[in-house]
mmCIF file of C-alpha atoms and ligand atoms in Angstrom:
data_model
loop_
_atom_site.group_PDB
_atom_site.id
_atom_site.type_symbol
_atom_site.label_atom_id
_atom_site.label_comp_id
_atom_site.label_asym_id
_atom_site.label_seq_id
_atom_site.Cartn_x
_atom_site.Cartn_y
_atom_site.Cartn_z
ATOM 1 C CA MET A 1 88.654 45.196 24.893
ATOM 2 C CA THR A 2 91.493 46.224 27.170
ATOM 3 C CA ALA A 3 94.671 44.153 27.009
ATOM 4 C CA GLN A 4 94.721 43.627 30.781
ATOM 5 C CA PRO A 5 91.925 41.674 32.450
ATOM 6 C CA TYR A 6 89.103 43.778 33.790
ATOM 7 C CA GLU A 7 89.206 44.131 37.571
ATOM 8 C CA LEU A 8 85.833 43.906 39.280
ATOM 9 C CA PHE A 9 85.555 45.141 42.861
ATOM 10 C CA TYR A 10 82.621 43.856 44.905
ATOM 11 C CA TRP A 11 81.860 42.320 48.304
ATOM 12 C CA PRO A 12 83.278 38.774 48.200
ATOM 13 C CA GLY A 13 80.470 36.765 49.867
ATOM 14 C CA ILE A 14 77.391 37.862 47.950
ATOM 15 C CA GLN A 15 76.008 38.151 44.433
ATOM 16 C CA GLY A 16 74.515 41.587 45.165
ATOM 17 C CA ARG A 17 74.838 44.298 42.566
ATOM 18 C CA GLY A 18 78.168 42.808 41.531
ATOM 19 C CA GLU A 19 76.298 39.987 39.819
ATOM 20 C CA PHE A 20 74.857 42.382 37.230
ATOM 21 C CA ILE A 21 78.482 42.961 36.150
ATOM 22 C CA ARG A 22 79.720 39.372 36.495
ATOM 23 C CA LEU A 23 76.998 38.035 34.182
ATOM 24 C CA PRO A 24 78.023 39.982 31.042
ATOM 25 C CA LEU A 25 81.723 39.378 31.709
ATOM 26 C CA GLU A 26 81.025 35.649 31.995
ATOM 27 C CA ASP A 27 78.659 35.586 29.021
ATOM 28 C CA ALA A 28 81.262 37.235 26.810
ATOM 29 C CA GLY A 29 84.091 35.040 28.108
ATOM 30 C CA ALA A 30 85.980 38.221 29.053
ATOM 31 C CA ALA A 31 89.128 38.015 31.150
ATOM 32 C CA TYR A 32 88.435 39.511 34.575
ATOM 33 C CA VAL A 33 89.580 39.285 38.157
ATOM 34 C CA ASP A 34 87.046 39.424 40.989
ATOM 35 C CA VAL A 35 89.543 41.285 43.147
ATOM 36 C CA ALA A 36 87.974 41.091 46.615
ATOM 37 C CA ARG A 37 87.615 37.314 46.213
ATOM 38 C CA GLN A 38 91.362 36.921 45.706
ATOM 39 C CA PRO A 39 93.699 36.299 48.664
ATOM 40 C CA GLU A 40 95.150 39.387 50.336
ATOM 41 C CA GLU A 41 98.696 38.089 49.661
ATOM 42 C CA GLN A 42 97.858 38.395 45.969
ATOM 43 C CA GLY A 43 96.587 41.974 46.297
ATOM 44 C CA GLY A 44 92.970 40.926 46.821
ATOM 45 C CA GLY A 45 90.478 40.970 49.667
ATOM 46 C CA VAL A 46 88.147 43.664 50.899
ATOM 47 C CA LYS A 47 91.116 45.793 51.985
ATOM 48 C CA ALA A 48 92.145 46.199 48.347
ATOM 49 C CA MET A 49 88.615 47.388 47.554
ATOM 50 C CA PHE A 50 88.632 49.941 50.376
ATOM 51 C CA ARG A 51 91.934 51.414 49.192
ATOM 52 C CA TRP A 52 90.161 52.621 46.028
ATOM 53 C CA MET A 53 87.062 53.863 47.875
ATOM 54 C CA SER A 54 89.069 55.784 50.491
ATOM 55 C CA GLY A 55 91.153 57.560 47.883
ATOM 56 C CA GLU A 56 94.371 55.938 49.160
ATOM 57 C CA GLN A 57 94.740 54.530 45.636
ATOM 58 C CA LYS A 58 95.015 57.444 43.219
ATOM 59 C CA VAL A 59 92.139 57.502 40.718
ATOM 60 C CA ASP A 60 92.057 59.675 37.631
ATOM 61 C CA GLY A 61 88.509 60.866 38.320
ATOM 62 C CA PRO A 62 86.161 60.523 41.291
ATOM 63 C CA GLN A 63 86.820 57.684 43.697
ATOM 64 C CA PRO A 64 83.906 55.198 43.871
ATOM 65 C CA PHE A 65 81.344 55.749 46.659
ATOM 66 C CA GLY A 66 80.626 52.040 46.867
ATOM 67 C CA PRO A 67 80.985 48.757 45.023
ATOM 68 C CA PRO A 68 80.550 47.479 42.387
ATOM 69 C CA PHE A 69 83.272 49.328 40.532
ATOM 70 C CA LEU A 70 85.390 48.291 37.611
ATOM 71 C CA LYS A 71 88.983 48.984 36.667
ATOM 72 C CA ALA A 72 89.655 48.819 32.931
ATOM 73 C CA GLY A 73 93.235 49.806 32.256
ATOM 74 C CA ASP A 74 93.642 53.166 34.036
ATOM 75 C CA LEU A 75 89.926 53.853 34.091
ATOM 76 C CA VAL A 76 88.029 53.258 37.343
ATOM 77 C CA ILE A 77 84.237 53.539 37.095
ATOM 78 C CA ALA A 78 81.381 52.914 39.509
ATOM 79 C CA GLN A 79 77.569 52.664 39.480
ATOM 80 C CA THR A 80 76.135 49.425 38.094
ATOM 81 C CA ALA A 81 74.257 51.004 35.179
ATOM 82 C CA ASN A 82 77.258 53.144 34.281
ATOM 83 C CA ILE A 83 79.590 50.130 34.302
ATOM 84 C CA LEU A 84 77.166 48.229 32.062
ATOM 85 C CA GLN A 85 76.924 51.169 29.687
ATOM 86 C CA PHE A 86 80.725 51.041 29.417
ATOM 87 C CA LEU A 87 81.011 47.263 29.101
ATOM 88 C CA ALA A 88 78.070 46.463 26.813
ATOM 89 C CA PRO A 89 79.570 47.717 23.515
ATOM 90 C CA ARG A 90 82.989 46.292 24.402
ATOM 91 C CA LEU A 91 81.474 42.848 25.072
ATOM 92 C CA GLY A 92 79.112 42.902 22.070
ATOM 93 C CA LEU A 93 76.108 43.075 24.385
ATOM 94 C CA VAL A 94 74.253 46.067 22.935
ATOM 95 C CA GLY A 95 73.428 47.232 19.420
ATOM 96 C CA GLU A 96 75.219 49.926 17.452
ATOM 97 C CA SER A 97 72.705 52.751 17.365
ATOM 98 C CA GLU A 98 72.639 55.646 19.801
ATOM 99 C CA GLY A 99 68.898 55.116 20.367
ATOM 100 C CA GLU A 100 69.366 51.481 21.303
ATOM 101 C CA ARG A 101 72.205 52.286 23.682
ATOM 102 C CA LEU A 102 70.182 55.012 25.368
ATOM 103 C CA HIS A 103 67.203 52.683 25.718
ATOM 104 C CA ALA A 104 69.410 49.953 27.171
ATOM 105 C CA HIS A 105 70.757 52.466 29.713
ATOM 106 C CA GLN A 106 67.224 53.709 30.445
ATOM 107 C CA LEU A 107 66.101 50.157 31.248
ATOM 108 C CA GLN A 108 69.229 49.547 33.292
ATOM 109 C CA LEU A 109 68.473 52.646 35.385
ATOM 110 C CA THR A 110 64.895 51.427 35.891
ATOM 111 C CA ILE A 111 66.310 48.092 37.047
ATOM 112 C CA ALA A 112 68.536 50.055 39.466
ATOM 113 C CA ASP A 113 65.413 51.795 40.855
ATOM 114 C CA PHE A 114 63.765 48.392 41.299
ATOM 115 C CA VAL A 115 66.877 47.041 43.020
ATOM 116 C CA VAL A 116 66.705 49.824 45.614
ATOM 117 C CA GLU A 117 63.089 48.859 46.365
ATOM 118 C CA ILE A 118 63.987 45.164 46.563
ATOM 119 C CA HIS A 119 66.715 46.028 49.074
ATOM 120 C CA GLY A 120 64.110 47.922 51.079
ATOM 121 C CA THR A 121 62.179 44.713 51.774
ATOM 122 C CA HIS A 122 64.767 43.722 54.372
ATOM 123 C CA HIS A 123 66.137 47.206 55.142
ATOM 124 C CA PRO A 124 63.174 49.599 55.114
ATOM 125 C CA ILE A 125 64.441 51.785 57.979
ATOM 126 C CA ALA A 126 68.250 51.906 57.829
ATOM 127 C CA VAL A 127 71.041 50.180 55.916
ATOM 128 C CA SER A 128 73.104 50.312 59.122
ATOM 129 C CA LEU A 129 70.581 48.227 61.127
ATOM 130 C CA TYR A 130 70.291 44.441 60.989
ATOM 131 C CA TYR A 131 67.137 42.915 59.489
ATOM 132 C CA ASP A 132 66.311 41.591 62.985
ATOM 133 C CA ASP A 133 66.162 45.184 64.213
ATOM 134 C CA GLN A 134 63.586 46.223 61.609
ATOM 135 C CA LYS A 135 61.384 43.151 61.208
ATOM 136 C CA PRO A 136 57.910 44.687 61.755
ATOM 137 C CA GLU A 137 58.751 47.516 59.351
ATOM 138 C CA SER A 138 60.125 45.004 56.815
ATOM 139 C CA LYS A 139 56.880 43.077 56.927
ATOM 140 C CA ARG A 140 54.797 46.218 56.399
ATOM 141 C CA TYR A 141 57.058 47.497 53.602
ATOM 142 C CA THR A 142 57.116 44.107 51.885
ATOM 143 C CA GLY A 143 53.327 43.872 51.913
ATOM 144 C CA HIS A 144 53.263 46.985 49.734
ATOM 145 C CA PHE A 145 56.264 45.847 47.694
ATOM 146 C CA VAL A 146 54.791 42.441 46.850
ATOM 147 C CA GLY A 147 51.251 43.727 46.356
ATOM 148 C CA GLU A 148 52.009 46.907 44.420
ATOM 149 C CA ARG A 149 55.575 47.594 43.377
ATOM 150 C CA MET A 150 56.767 44.149 42.257
ATOM 151 C CA PRO A 151 53.735 43.668 39.935
ATOM 152 C CA LYS A 152 54.111 47.238 38.663
ATOM 153 C CA PHE A 153 57.826 46.905 37.793
ATOM 154 C CA LEU A 154 57.527 43.375 36.386
ATOM 155 C CA GLY A 155 54.384 44.300 34.450
ATOM 156 C CA TYR A 156 56.269 47.226 32.929
ATOM 157 C CA PHE A 157 59.253 45.050 31.959
ATOM 158 C CA GLU A 158 56.897 42.431 30.502
ATOM 159 C CA LYS A 159 55.248 45.075 28.299
ATOM 160 C CA VAL A 160 58.634 46.396 27.151
ATOM 161 C CA LEU A 161 59.683 42.866 26.201
ATOM 162 C CA GLU A 162 56.413 42.114 24.414
ATOM 163 C CA LYS A 163 56.498 45.403 22.477
ATOM 164 C CA ASN A 164 60.053 44.607 21.379
ATOM 165 C CA GLY A 165 58.968 41.247 19.891
ATOM 166 C CA GLY A 166 59.238 39.018 22.979
ATOM 167 C CA GLU A 167 62.812 37.788 22.508
ATOM 168 C CA HIS A 168 64.921 40.650 23.872
ATOM 169 C CA MET A 169 64.375 43.623 26.140
ATOM 170 C CA VAL A 170 66.001 45.970 23.656
ATOM 171 C CA GLY A 171 67.300 45.624 20.102
ATOM 172 C CA ARG A 172 67.439 42.425 18.078
ATOM 173 C CA ALA A 173 70.072 40.482 19.992
ATOM 174 C CA VAL A 174 70.877 39.622 23.568
ATOM 175 C CA SER A 175 72.050 42.584 25.654
ATOM 176 C CA THR A 176 73.180 43.352 29.180
ATOM 177 C CA VAL A 177 69.528 44.244 29.926
ATOM 178 C CA ASP A 178 68.431 40.665 29.161
ATOM 179 C CA LEU A 179 71.125 39.360 31.506
ATOM 180 C CA SER A 180 70.030 41.768 34.246
ATOM 181 C CA MET A 181 66.393 40.697 33.808
ATOM 182 C CA PHE A 182 67.498 37.082 34.251
ATOM 183 C CA GLN A 183 69.127 38.062 37.545
ATOM 184 C CA ILE A 184 66.071 39.991 38.729
ATOM 185 C CA ILE A 185 63.728 37.046 38.072
ATOM 186 C CA ALA A 186 66.171 34.502 39.537
ATOM 187 C CA GLY A 187 66.619 36.669 42.637
ATOM 188 C CA LEU A 188 62.918 37.298 43.172
ATOM 189 C CA GLU A 189 62.227 33.601 42.732
ATOM 190 C CA TYR A 190 64.739 32.914 45.504
ATOM 191 C CA ALA A 191 63.461 35.641 47.838
ATOM 192 C CA PHE A 192 59.719 35.484 47.171
ATOM 193 C CA PRO A 193 58.883 32.052 45.676
ATOM 194 C CA ARG A 194 55.231 32.336 46.662
ATOM 195 C CA ALA A 195 54.738 35.895 45.428
ATOM 196 C CA LEU A 196 56.631 35.342 42.176
ATOM 197 C CA GLY A 197 54.789 32.067 41.604
ATOM 198 C CA ALA A 198 51.499 33.929 41.905
ATOM 199 C CA LEU A 199 52.662 36.530 39.365
ATOM 200 C CA ALA A 200 54.343 34.148 36.909
ATOM 201 C CA GLU A 201 51.388 33.646 34.591
ATOM 202 C CA ARG A 202 51.136 37.430 34.133
ATOM 203 C CA ILE A 203 54.781 37.672 33.037
ATOM 204 C CA PRO A 204 55.281 34.685 30.685
ATOM 205 C CA GLY A 205 57.731 36.590 28.479
ATOM 206 C CA LEU A 206 60.067 37.410 31.375
ATOM 207 C CA MET A 207 59.914 33.837 32.695
ATOM 208 C CA ALA A 208 60.870 32.499 29.249
ATOM 209 C CA LEU A 209 63.613 35.127 28.898
ATOM 210 C CA ARG A 210 65.019 33.977 32.243
ATOM 211 C CA ASP A 211 65.210 30.395 30.936
ATOM 212 C CA ARG A 212 66.791 31.408 27.611
ATOM 213 C CA VAL A 213 69.485 33.463 29.338
ATOM 214 C CA ALA A 214 70.240 30.666 31.821
ATOM 215 C CA ALA A 215 70.710 28.257 28.891
ATOM 216 C CA ARG A 216 73.331 30.376 27.114
ATOM 217 C CA PRO A 217 76.357 28.063 27.077
ATOM 218 C CA ARG A 218 78.875 30.287 28.865
ATOM 219 C CA LEU A 219 76.304 31.407 31.405
ATOM 220 C CA ALA A 220 75.085 27.852 32.025
ATOM 221 C CA ALA A 221 78.702 26.868 32.735
ATOM 222 C CA TYR A 222 79.137 29.890 35.007
ATOM 223 C CA LEU A 223 75.898 29.223 36.910
ATOM 224 C CA ALA A 224 77.041 25.655 37.580
ATOM 225 C CA SER A 225 80.509 26.759 38.695
ATOM 226 C CA PRO A 226 81.760 27.818 42.149
ATOM 227 C CA ARG A 227 82.248 31.324 40.729
ATOM 228 C CA ARG A 228 78.456 31.768 40.967
ATOM 229 C CA LEU A 229 77.946 32.417 44.670
ATOM 230 C CA PRO A 230 74.723 30.966 46.046
ATOM 231 C CA PHE A 231 71.963 33.371 47.068
ATOM 232 C CA ASN A 232 72.123 33.959 50.826
ATOM 233 C CA GLU A 233 70.701 36.127 53.583
ATOM 234 C CA HIS A 234 73.468 38.739 53.343
ATOM 235 C CA GLY A 235 72.809 39.843 49.784
ATOM 236 C CA LEU A 236 70.211 41.789 47.889
ATOM 237 C CA PHE A 237 67.737 38.913 47.461
ATOM 238 C CA ARG A 238 67.040 37.286 50.835
ATOM 239 C CA ARG A 239 64.667 34.472 51.616
ATOM 240 C CA TYR A 240 62.784 35.317 54.791
ATOM 241 C CA PRO A 241 59.639 33.157 54.596
ATOM 242 C CA GLU A 242 57.740 35.546 56.880
ATOM 243 C CA LEU A 243 58.148 38.291 54.250
ATOM 244 C CA ASP A 244 56.937 36.095 51.387
ATOM 245 C CA GLU A 245 53.687 35.721 53.322
ATOM 246 C CA ALA A 246 53.348 39.487 53.657
HETATM 247 N N1 GSH B 301 73.617 52.986 42.845
HETATM 248 C C1 GSH B 301 74.757 52.154 43.125
HETATM 249 C C2 GSH B 301 74.573 51.588 44.505
HETATM 250 C C3 GSH B 301 75.855 50.992 45.038
HETATM 251 C C4 GSH B 301 75.623 50.361 46.395
HETATM 252 O O1 GSH B 301 74.663 50.640 47.114
HETATM 253 N N2 GSH B 301 76.551 49.469 46.749
HETATM 254 C C5 GSH B 301 76.427 48.752 48.011
HETATM 255 C C6 GSH B 301 76.693 47.296 47.798
HETATM 256 S S1 GSH B 301 75.481 46.597 46.722
HETATM 257 C C7 GSH B 301 77.406 49.303 49.020
HETATM 258 O O2 GSH B 301 78.195 48.591 49.615
HETATM 259 N N3 GSH B 301 77.337 50.601 49.244
HETATM 260 C C8 GSH B 301 78.106 51.275 50.242
HETATM 261 C C9 GSH B 301 77.242 52.217 51.034
HETATM 262 O O3 GSH B 301 76.086 52.460 50.633
HETATM 263 O O4 GSH B 301 77.721 52.700 52.077
HETATM 264 C C10 GSH B 301 74.883 51.064 42.042
HETATM 265 O O5 GSH B 301 73.870 50.732 41.404
HETATM 266 O O6 GSH B 301 75.985 50.536 41.823
#
């Protein structure tokens, strides 16, 4: 653990990829500041985040391309899976062995692949365009996502969980991967209630894992607090009913 609080940099109004970092920090009761959600007068806001991304703030190493990124002491690191690989051993959220840590990272990278495809459901053509400007393409993309890719990814994660004994995605105790799986299921349930409902009986292990993670005392308190931003139509998981019918 660093002596100073961790500083998390992420867009202030959405859960997005930042949530995959908030969850382990909250679960471990770690001291952290969600910098862009702090007032500008206190060194917060989006401007503070951009100073690091533009290189205006000197970084010992590459400046982050995009959020989330984490400052731990003098170290500034980006990429969700990379940040989790750094945090997990420090927060007691991965086992000791090299194999287990590599497998946790492997799963985290697969989750990152899935996240890109989830984002594509509302932005299949260009990140720079609004959803309203790519609605027909979103509907077509989401038909394939819901019919093929979502069952393929979730079926894979279900098998991984089952093969590992059904309690945890990796190792013998809760890890950052379990927390990320919670977020994936919670997000898909928000965005695609019909499609996830139809799949639920094929992924009983993941549904139960979601409930166990949500019941962890520090996470339950976090989820009920104003620190947990509600899902909305600006983030990664968006509820557009017309897409859930795709
Ligand atoms: N692979 C990166 C993706 C980071 C990313 O796409 N961040 C988004 C917010 S969730 C962003 O604002 N990116 C800036 C951009 O793509 O221009 C990760 O997993 O952290």
